[in-house]
Amino acid sequence: MRRLFALALLSLLLSACHVVYRQPVFQGNLLDKANVDQLAAGMTRQQVFALLGSPSVQDPFHAERWDYVASQRRGHGETEIKTFTVHFEGDAVARWEGEYFPEQDAALAAEMAKFGNLPKDKDKKKR
């Protein structure tokens, strides 16, 4: 009985110290810095779609803007949310603003490969 109590107390203390691993969570559009750097005024919606992908939010009440929203949470920390917005005039890009997680795709791939969540690149032989 005494060992069971000690084990229960130990597990309670460890759980309160945030010792338990929590996997990082990434959601939304992770934009590549090289693609964002290629944005130019006057680009069409199709060109922006090909460059950045589909927006997270395409509001029918604000058809002249596309919002790319991304969030990340690591461990027991707070969730960080960033929004990158592309504004259009007609079918052409007028301006863009906001924040995103630059170079996050490469860092995320390296981190997930460490935990075995992604397949490892191997030299594949053609048959």
Tab-separated table of C-alpha atoms in Angstrom:
chain	number	residue	atom	x	y	z
A	1	MET	CA	0.000	0.000	0.000
A	2	ARG	CA	2.850	2.327	0.869
A	3	ARG	CA	4.561	1.673	-2.519
A	4	LEU	CA	1.340	2.334	-4.401
A	5	PHE	CA	0.922	5.646	-2.585
A	6	ALA	CA	4.540	6.604	-3.326
A	7	LEU	CA	4.109	5.714	-7.010
A	8	ALA	CA	0.894	7.753	-7.250
A	9	LEU	CA	2.568	10.716	-5.543
A	10	LEU	CA	5.597	10.503	-7.833
A	11	SER	CA	3.474	10.390	-10.986
A	12	LEU	CA	1.443	13.374	-9.766
A	13	LEU	CA	4.589	15.388	-9.103
A	14	LEU	CA	6.093	14.535	-12.493
A	15	SER	CA	2.946	15.433	-14.383
A	16	ALA	CA	2.827	18.804	-12.646
A	17	CYS	CA	6.406	19.552	-13.751
A	18	HIS	CA	5.562	19.274	-17.477
A	19	VAL	CA	7.952	16.371	-17.916
A	20	VAL	CA	5.546	14.671	-20.290
A	21	TYR	CA	6.506	15.305	-23.930
A	22	ARG	CA	4.043	17.237	-26.087
A	23	GLN	CA	4.498	17.119	-29.836
A	24	PRO	CA	4.728	20.461	-31.651
A	25	VAL	CA	1.571	21.400	-33.545
A	26	PHE	CA	1.644	23.350	-36.812
A	27	GLN	CA	-1.549	24.305	-38.624
A	28	GLY	CA	-2.494	26.469	-41.569
A	29	ASN	CA	-0.371	27.742	-44.427
A	30	LEU	CA	3.369	27.469	-43.912
A	31	LEU	CA	4.686	29.845	-46.572
A	32	ASP	CA	8.131	29.449	-48.082
A	33	LYS	CA	10.233	32.629	-47.884
A	34	ALA	CA	11.484	32.169	-51.465
A	35	ASN	CA	7.881	32.122	-52.720
A	36	VAL	CA	6.850	35.194	-50.727
A	37	ASP	CA	9.917	37.024	-52.058
A	38	GLN	CA	8.661	36.374	-55.610
A	39	LEU	CA	5.384	38.234	-55.026
A	40	ALA	CA	5.082	41.286	-57.240
A	41	ALA	CA	2.466	43.959	-57.741
A	42	GLY	CA	0.334	43.210	-60.779
A	43	MET	CA	0.450	39.399	-60.469
A	44	THR	CA	-2.851	37.670	-61.199
A	45	ARG	CA	-4.805	35.610	-58.701
A	46	GLN	CA	-3.798	32.451	-60.581
A	47	GLN	CA	-0.124	33.346	-60.272
A	48	VAL	CA	-0.475	33.986	-56.527
A	49	PHE	CA	-2.363	30.690	-56.156
A	50	ALA	CA	0.440	28.847	-57.988
A	51	LEU	CA	3.072	30.554	-55.836
A	52	LEU	CA	1.531	30.456	-52.342
A	53	GLY	CA	-1.276	27.925	-52.656
A	54	SER	CA	-4.875	28.341	-51.606
A	55	PRO	CA	-5.546	30.870	-48.854
A	56	SER	CA	-6.753	29.749	-45.442
A	57	VAL	CA	-9.437	32.400	-45.493
A	58	GLN	CA	-11.161	33.582	-48.661
A	59	ASP	CA	-13.878	35.772	-47.194
A	60	PRO	CA	-16.889	36.327	-49.498
A	61	PHE	CA	-17.402	39.742	-47.870
A	62	HIS	CA	-13.820	40.796	-48.624
A	63	ALA	CA	-13.184	39.269	-52.043
A	64	GLU	CA	-10.284	41.630	-52.658
A	65	ARG	CA	-8.036	39.971	-50.090
A	66	TRP	CA	-6.625	36.536	-49.357
A	67	ASP	CA	-5.495	35.662	-45.834
A	68	TYR	CA	-2.882	32.990	-45.192
A	69	VAL	CA	-3.088	32.054	-41.508
A	70	ALA	CA	-0.615	29.773	-39.722
A	71	SER	CA	-0.194	28.773	-36.099
A	72	GLN	CA	2.374	26.860	-34.119
A	73	ARG	CA	2.569	25.546	-30.579
A	74	ARG	CA	5.659	23.903	-29.175
A	75	GLY	CA	5.587	21.916	-25.978
A	76	HIS	CA	3.539	23.512	-23.232
A	77	GLY	CA	3.947	27.049	-24.584
A	78	GLU	CA	1.448	29.478	-25.973
A	79	THR	CA	0.056	29.159	-29.490
A	80	GLU	CA	1.617	31.673	-31.881
A	81	ILE	CA	-0.603	32.832	-34.766
A	82	LYS	CA	0.577	34.799	-37.796
A	83	THR	CA	-1.446	36.157	-40.712
A	84	PHE	CA	-0.103	37.114	-44.147
A	85	THR	CA	-2.580	39.023	-46.334
A	86	VAL	CA	-2.491	39.628	-50.093
A	87	HIS	CA	-4.678	42.510	-51.327
A	88	PHE	CA	-6.017	42.614	-54.887
A	89	GLU	CA	-7.432	45.359	-57.067
A	90	GLY	CA	-9.552	43.547	-59.622
A	91	ASP	CA	-7.505	40.504	-60.604
A	92	ALA	CA	-4.074	42.011	-59.884
A	93	VAL	CA	-2.013	42.103	-56.674
A	94	ALA	CA	-1.994	45.591	-55.199
A	95	ARG	CA	-0.011	44.968	-51.988
A	96	TRP	CA	0.680	42.428	-49.248
A	97	GLU	CA	1.281	42.684	-45.524
A	98	GLY	CA	1.595	40.685	-42.348
A	99	GLU	CA	3.784	38.012	-40.859
A	100	TYR	CA	4.459	34.365	-41.568
A	101	PHE	CA	6.877	31.686	-40.390
A	102	PRO	CA	9.780	32.033	-42.876
A	103	GLU	CA	11.808	28.909	-43.586
A	104	GLN	CA	9.489	26.948	-41.312
A	105	ASP	CA	8.969	24.131	-43.833
A	106	ALA	CA	12.645	23.107	-43.769
A	107	ALA	CA	12.867	23.370	-39.981
A	108	LEU	CA	9.641	21.412	-39.551
A	109	ALA	CA	10.806	18.668	-41.911
A	110	ALA	CA	14.113	18.357	-40.036
A	111	GLU	CA	12.341	18.216	-36.681
A	112	MET	CA	9.761	15.656	-37.791
A	113	ALA	CA	12.467	13.469	-39.390
A	114	LYS	CA	14.201	13.401	-36.005
A	115	PHE	CA	11.112	11.794	-34.481
A	116	GLY	CA	10.628	9.412	-37.395
A	117	ASN	CA	7.432	11.025	-38.678
A	118	LEU	CA	8.757	11.505	-42.205
A	119	PRO	CA	10.321	8.905	-44.479
A	120	LYS	CA	14.069	9.114	-44.806
A	121	ASP	CA	15.469	9.995	-48.213
A	122	LYS	CA	17.220	7.029	-49.742
A	123	ASP	CA	18.789	6.534	-53.093
A	124	LYS	CA	16.057	4.844	-55.043
A	125	LYS	CA	17.104	2.608	-57.887
A	126	LYS	CA	15.076	2.651	-61.074
A	127	ARG	CA	13.835	-0.728	-62.176
